PDB file of C-alpha atoms in Angstrom:
ATOM      1  CA  UNK D  12     123.757 101.429  96.885  1.00  0.00           C
ATOM      2  CA  UNK D  13     120.217 102.530  97.670  1.00  0.00           C
ATOM      3  CA  UNK D  14     118.887  99.614  95.694  1.00  0.00           C
ATOM      4  CA  UNK D  15     120.971  97.176  97.727  1.00  0.00           C
ATOM      5  CA  UNK D  16     119.900  98.820 101.102  1.00  0.00           C
ATOM      6  CA  UNK D  17     116.250  98.626 100.033  1.00  0.00           C
ATOM      7  CA  UNK D  18     116.673  94.922  99.038  1.00  0.00           C
ATOM      8  CA  UNK D  19     118.315  94.112 102.443  1.00  0.00           C
ATOM      9  CA  UNK D  20     115.519  95.843 104.326  1.00  0.00           C
ATOM     10  CA  UNK D  21     112.874  94.065 102.420  1.00  0.00           C
ATOM     11  CA  UNK D  22     114.647  90.717 102.954  1.00  0.00           C
ATOM     12  CA  UNK D  23     114.950  91.264 106.707  1.00  0.00           C
ATOM     13  CA  UNK D  24     111.315  92.348 106.982  1.00  0.00           C
ATOM     14  CA  UNK D  25     110.120  89.350 104.991  1.00  0.00           C
ATOM     15  CA  UNK D  26     112.269  86.965 106.957  1.00  0.00           C
ATOM     16  CA  UNK D  27     110.867  88.442 110.207  1.00  0.00           C
ATOM     17  CA  UNK D  28     107.263  88.387 109.079  1.00  0.00           C
ATOM     18  CA  UNK D  29     107.262  84.914 107.623  1.00  0.00           C
ATOM     19  CA  UNK D  30     109.802  83.012 109.826  1.00  0.00           C
ATOM     20  CA  UNK D  31     110.529  84.753 113.159  1.00  0.00           C
ATOM     21  CA  UNK D  32     107.073  85.870 114.170  1.00  0.00           C
ATOM     22  CA  UNK D  33     105.247  82.614 113.353  1.00  0.00           C
ATOM     23  CA  UNK D  34     107.963  80.727 115.327  1.00  0.00           C
ATOM     24  CA  UNK D  35     107.742  82.970 118.507  1.00  0.00           C
ATOM     25  CA  UNK D  36     103.971  83.753 118.438  1.00  0.00           C
ATOM     26  CA  UNK D  37     100.859  81.706 118.397  1.00  0.00           C
ATOM     27  CA  UNK D  38      97.936  83.727 116.926  1.00  0.00           C
ATOM     28  CA  UNK D  39      94.261  83.080 117.449  1.00  0.00           C
ATOM     29  CA  UNK D  40      92.106  82.369 114.479  1.00  0.00           C
ATOM     30  CA  UNK D  41      89.072  83.963 116.023  1.00  0.00           C
ATOM     31  CA  UNK D  42      88.382  87.589 114.901  1.00  0.00           C
ATOM     32  CA  UNK D  43      89.062  90.503 117.289  1.00  0.00           C
ATOM     33  CA  UNK D  44      85.986  91.897 118.961  1.00  0.00           C
ATOM     34  CA  UNK D  45      85.145  95.554 118.231  1.00  0.00           C
ATOM     35  CA  UNK D  46      85.689  96.763 121.776  1.00  0.00           C
ATOM     36  CA  UNK D  47      89.002  94.957 121.962  1.00  0.00           C
ATOM     37  CA  UNK D  48      90.020  96.511 118.600  1.00  0.00           C
ATOM     38  CA  UNK D  49      88.901  99.979 119.735  1.00  0.00           C
ATOM     39  CA  UNK D  50      90.738  99.639 123.085  1.00  0.00           C
ATOM     40  CA  UNK D  51      93.923  98.329 121.577  1.00  0.00           C
ATOM     41  CA  UNK D  52      93.930 100.972 118.866  1.00  0.00           C
ATOM     42  CA  UNK D  53      93.519 103.716 121.462  1.00  0.00           C
ATOM     43  CA  UNK D  54      96.349 102.347 123.584  1.00  0.00           C
ATOM     44  CA  UNK D  55      98.619 102.142 120.532  1.00  0.00           C
ATOM     45  CA  UNK D  56      97.755 105.709 119.422  1.00  0.00           C
ATOM     46  CA  UNK D  57      98.360 106.954 122.952  1.00  0.00           C
ATOM     47  CA  UNK D  58     101.785 105.298 122.996  1.00  0.00           C
ATOM     48  CA  UNK D  59     100.925 102.970 125.894  1.00  0.00           C
ATOM     49  CA  UNK D  60     102.627  99.633 126.458  1.00  0.00           C
ATOM     50  CA  UNK D  61     100.717  96.812 124.597  1.00  0.00           C
ATOM     51  CA  UNK D  62     102.354  93.846 126.346  1.00  0.00           C
ATOM     52  CA  UNK D  63      99.650  91.702 127.994  1.00  0.00           C
ATOM     53  CA  UNK D  64      96.897  94.082 126.856  1.00  0.00           C
ATOM     54  CA  UNK D  65      96.220  92.745 123.320  1.00  0.00           C
ATOM     55  CA  UNK D  66      94.045  89.551 123.073  1.00  0.00           C
ATOM     56  CA  UNK D  67      94.627  87.109 120.289  1.00  0.00           C
ATOM     57  CA  UNK D  68      98.216  86.033 120.613  1.00  0.00           C
ATOM     58  CA  UNK D  69     100.511  84.161 122.908  1.00  0.00           C
ATOM     59  CA  UNK D  70     104.297  84.621 123.011  1.00  0.00           C
ATOM     60  CA  UNK D  71     106.778  81.853 123.670  1.00  0.00           C
ATOM     61  CA  UNK D  72     109.421  83.510 125.835  1.00  0.00           C
ATOM     62  CA  UNK D  73     111.871  80.691 125.464  1.00  0.00           C
ATOM     63  CA  UNK D  74     111.654  80.771 121.685  1.00  0.00           C
ATOM     64  CA  UNK D  75     112.109  84.524 121.764  1.00  0.00           C
ATOM     65  CA  UNK D  76     115.313  84.088 123.768  1.00  0.00           C
ATOM     66  CA  UNK D  77     116.576  81.550 121.278  1.00  0.00           C
ATOM     67  CA  UNK D  78     115.974  83.847 118.273  1.00  0.00           C
ATOM     68  CA  UNK D  79     117.479  86.781 120.198  1.00  0.00           C
ATOM     69  CA  UNK D  80     120.532  84.874 121.156  1.00  0.00           C
ATOM     70  CA  UNK D  81     121.159  83.653 117.567  1.00  0.00           C
ATOM     71  CA  UNK D  82     120.746  87.273 116.275  1.00  0.00           C
ATOM     72  CA  UNK D  83     122.918  88.613 119.037  1.00  0.00           C
ATOM     73  CA  UNK D  84     125.696  86.111 118.291  1.00  0.00           C
ATOM     74  CA  UNK D  85     125.432  87.048 114.522  1.00  0.00           C
ATOM     75  CA  UNK D  86     125.990  90.638 115.365  1.00  0.00           C
ATOM     76  CA  UNK D  87     128.660  90.247 118.153  1.00  0.00           C
ATOM     77  CA  UNK D  88     130.728  87.254 116.960  1.00  0.00           C
ATOM     78  CA  UNK D  89     131.492  88.853 113.524  1.00  0.00           C
ATOM     79  CA  UNK D  90     133.379  91.810 114.969  1.00  0.00           C
ATOM     80  CA  UNK D  91     134.953  89.643 117.578  1.00  0.00           C
ATOM     81  CA  UNK D  92     136.465  87.374 114.847  1.00  0.00           C
ATOM     82  CA  UNK D  93     137.568  90.427 112.829  1.00  0.00           C
ATOM     83  CA  UNK D  94     139.311  92.027 115.782  1.00  0.00           C
ATOM     84  CA  UNK D  95     140.413  88.846 117.494  1.00  0.00           C
ATOM     85  CA  UNK D  96     144.117  89.800 117.178  1.00  0.00           C
ATOM     86  CA  UNK D  97     143.544  93.194 118.889  1.00  0.00           C
ATOM     87  CA  UNK D  98     141.221  91.790 121.579  1.00  0.00           C
ATOM     88  CA  UNK D  99     143.737  89.022 122.475  1.00  0.00           C
ATOM     89  CA  UNK D 100     146.324  91.673 123.369  1.00  0.00           C
ATOM     90  CA  UNK D 101     144.055  93.642 125.636  1.00  0.00           C
ATOM     91  CA  UNK D 102     144.411  93.559 129.438  1.00  0.00           C
ATOM     92  CA  UNK D 103     142.252  91.009 131.184  1.00  0.00           C
ATOM     93  CA  UNK D 104     140.778  93.718 133.484  1.00  0.00           C
ATOM     94  CA  UNK D 105     139.491  95.621 130.441  1.00  0.00           C
ATOM     95  CA  UNK D 106     138.108  92.436 128.921  1.00  0.00           C
ATOM     96  CA  UNK D 107     136.197  91.771 132.207  1.00  0.00           C
ATOM     97  CA  UNK D 108     134.702  95.271 132.130  1.00  0.00           C
ATOM     98  CA  UNK D 109     133.794  94.728 128.463  1.00  0.00           C
ATOM     99  CA  UNK D 110     132.161  91.487 129.345  1.00  0.00           C
ATOM    100  CA  UNK D 111     130.018  93.217 132.018  1.00  0.00           C
ATOM    101  CA  UNK D 112     128.998  95.935 129.589  1.00  0.00           C
ATOM    102  CA  UNK D 113     128.050  93.467 126.850  1.00  0.00           C
ATOM    103  CA  UNK D 114     126.067  91.388 129.368  1.00  0.00           C
ATOM    104  CA  UNK D 115     124.144  94.532 130.381  1.00  0.00           C
ATOM    105  CA  UNK D 116     123.705  95.441 126.732  1.00  0.00           C
ATOM    106  CA  UNK D 117     122.363  91.850 126.084  1.00  0.00           C
ATOM    107  CA  UNK D 118     119.510  92.139 128.597  1.00  0.00           C
ATOM    108  CA  UNK D 119     118.668  95.781 127.686  1.00  0.00           C
ATOM    109  CA  UNK D 120     118.497  95.010 124.015  1.00  0.00           C
ATOM    110  CA  UNK D 121     116.412  91.906 124.704  1.00  0.00           C
ATOM    111  CA  UNK D 122     113.797  94.121 126.384  1.00  0.00           C
ATOM    112  CA  UNK D 123     113.753  96.301 123.256  1.00  0.00           C
ATOM    113  CA  UNK D 124     113.650  93.359 120.967  1.00  0.00           C
ATOM    114  CA  UNK D 125     110.686  91.861 122.863  1.00  0.00           C
ATOM    115  CA  UNK D 126     108.748  95.165 122.943  1.00  0.00           C
ATOM    116  CA  UNK D 127     109.329  95.525 119.092  1.00  0.00           C
ATOM    117  CA  UNK D 128     108.107  91.981 118.447  1.00  0.00           C
ATOM    118  CA  UNK D 129     104.961  92.528 120.600  1.00  0.00           C
ATOM    119  CA  UNK D 130     104.196  95.797 118.831  1.00  0.00           C
ATOM    120  CA  UNK D 131     104.613  94.227 115.427  1.00  0.00           C
ATOM    121  CA  UNK D 132     102.345  91.336 116.193  1.00  0.00           C
ATOM    122  CA  UNK D 133      99.796  93.636 117.903  1.00  0.00           C
ATOM    123  CA  UNK D 134      99.635  95.816 114.844  1.00  0.00           C
ATOM    124  CA  UNK D 135      99.222  92.810 112.608  1.00  0.00           C
ATOM    125  CA  UNK D 136      96.251  91.653 114.754  1.00  0.00           C
ATOM    126  CA  UNK D 137      94.737  95.185 114.946  1.00  0.00           C
ATOM    127  CA  UNK D 138      95.031  95.693 111.152  1.00  0.00           C
ATOM    128  CA  UNK D 139      93.343  92.267 110.639  1.00  0.00           C
ATOM    129  CA  UNK D 140      90.543  93.234 113.062  1.00  0.00           C
ATOM    130  CA  UNK D 141      90.326  96.662 111.380  1.00  0.00           C
ATOM    131  CA  UNK D 142      89.638  94.992 107.972  1.00  0.00           C
ATOM    132  CA  UNK D 143      86.877  93.058 109.743  1.00  0.00           C
ATOM    133  CA  UNK D 144      85.148  95.972 111.449  1.00  0.00           C
ATOM    134  CA  UNK D 145      85.976  99.009 109.291  1.00  0.00           C
ATOM    135  CA  UNK D 146      86.642  97.570 105.807  1.00  0.00           C
ATOM    136  CA  UNK D 147      85.896 100.774 103.941  1.00  0.00           C
ATOM    137  CA  UNK D 148      88.374 102.864 105.982  1.00  0.00           C
ATOM    138  CA  UNK D 149      92.181 102.766 105.590  1.00  0.00           C
ATOM    139  CA  UNK D 150      93.848 101.965 108.959  1.00  0.00           C
ATOM    140  CA  UNK D 151      96.839 104.309 108.395  1.00  0.00           C
ATOM    141  CA  UNK D 152      94.593 107.244 107.529  1.00  0.00           C
ATOM    142  CA  UNK D 153      91.840 106.831 110.037  1.00  0.00           C
ATOM    143  CA  UNK D 154      93.314 105.067 113.169  1.00  0.00           C
ATOM    144  CA  UNK D 155      93.986 108.301 115.073  1.00  0.00           C
ATOM    145  CA  UNK D 156      90.561 109.670 114.233  1.00  0.00           C
ATOM    146  CA  UNK D 157      88.853 106.499 115.430  1.00  0.00           C
ATOM    147  CA  UNK D 158      90.926 106.510 118.695  1.00  0.00           C
ATOM    148  CA  UNK D 159      89.739 110.061 119.359  1.00  0.00           C
ATOM    149  CA  UNK D 160      86.094 109.313 118.519  1.00  0.00           C
ATOM    150  CA  UNK D 161      86.304 106.200 120.803  1.00  0.00           C
ATOM    151  CA  UNK D 162      87.583 108.330 123.641  1.00  0.00           C
ATOM    152  CA  UNK D 163      84.834 110.798 123.003  1.00  0.00           C
ATOM    153  CA  UNK D 164      82.254 107.927 122.901  1.00  0.00           C
ATOM    154  CA  UNK D 165      83.546 106.608 126.272  1.00  0.00           C
ATOM    155  CA  UNK D 166      83.234 110.137 127.771  1.00  0.00           C
ATOM    156  CA  UNK D 167      79.678 110.323 126.478  1.00  0.00           C
ATOM    157  CA  UNK D 168      78.959 106.761 127.850  1.00  0.00           C
ATOM    158  CA  UNK D 169      77.846 105.397 124.506  1.00  0.00           C
ATOM    159  CA  UNK D 170      76.771 101.762 124.949  1.00  0.00           C
ATOM    160  CA  UNK D 171      79.105  99.169 123.355  1.00  0.00           C
ATOM    161  CA  UNK D 172      76.207  97.845 121.104  1.00  0.00           C
ATOM    162  CA  UNK D 173      75.919 101.377 119.518  1.00  0.00           C
ATOM    163  CA  UNK D 174      79.620 102.040 119.444  1.00  0.00           C
ATOM    164  CA  UNK D 175      80.421 100.963 115.892  1.00  0.00           C
ATOM    165  CA  UNK D 176      77.441 102.963 114.452  1.00  0.00           C
ATOM    166  CA  UNK D 177      78.513 105.968 116.473  1.00  0.00           C
ATOM    167  CA  UNK D 178      82.105 105.762 115.159  1.00  0.00           C
ATOM    168  CA  UNK D 179      80.987 105.214 111.596  1.00  0.00           C
ATOM    169  CA  UNK D 180      78.635 108.198 111.739  1.00  0.00           C
ATOM    170  CA  UNK D 181      81.412 110.447 113.096  1.00  0.00           C
ATOM    171  CA  UNK D 182      83.896 109.257 110.396  1.00  0.00           C
ATOM    172  CA  UNK D 183      81.444 109.859 107.603  1.00  0.00           C
ATOM    173  CA  UNK D 184      80.391 113.176 109.196  1.00  0.00           C
ATOM    174  CA  UNK D 185      84.007 114.348 109.182  1.00  0.00           C
ATOM    175  CA  UNK D 186      84.495 113.462 105.546  1.00  0.00           C
ATOM    176  CA  UNK D 187      81.515 115.595 104.456  1.00  0.00           C
TER     177      UNK D 187
END
């Protein structure tokens, strides 16, 4: 059972990474600048909203609605077909209330879906920029450290031209 669940999760992740994200987003080919990378990483580590604050991608809202509507219908229509006999016998007033609730759920879950997509693409771009600017440091292990060092550098008013050297010195200093 665990093997099947793992396979399903991997299939969904692969489908999203290879099909849905390229369909909805247009990514820039140019590499992320160091200051953009540091700023975006700090925002992500602080838990701030990334929408509109990450350079390097453009989202097609129309395409995101199309994908979301298809996914929504896959999730909602299946139980509706299974329970059609029971739903057909319900009072029309209850069905109207259910329609209102499901409409509210549709728009609320779209906001969550959109936020998830933006965070996923932003992390993809940040990790690609990280490989460019900090190739010898693993993102997952050092992202929080770099965010704290960047905040410290901003407090000390370190010039942007010396920022990468300052961060690298602090990272190496902490390892020793």
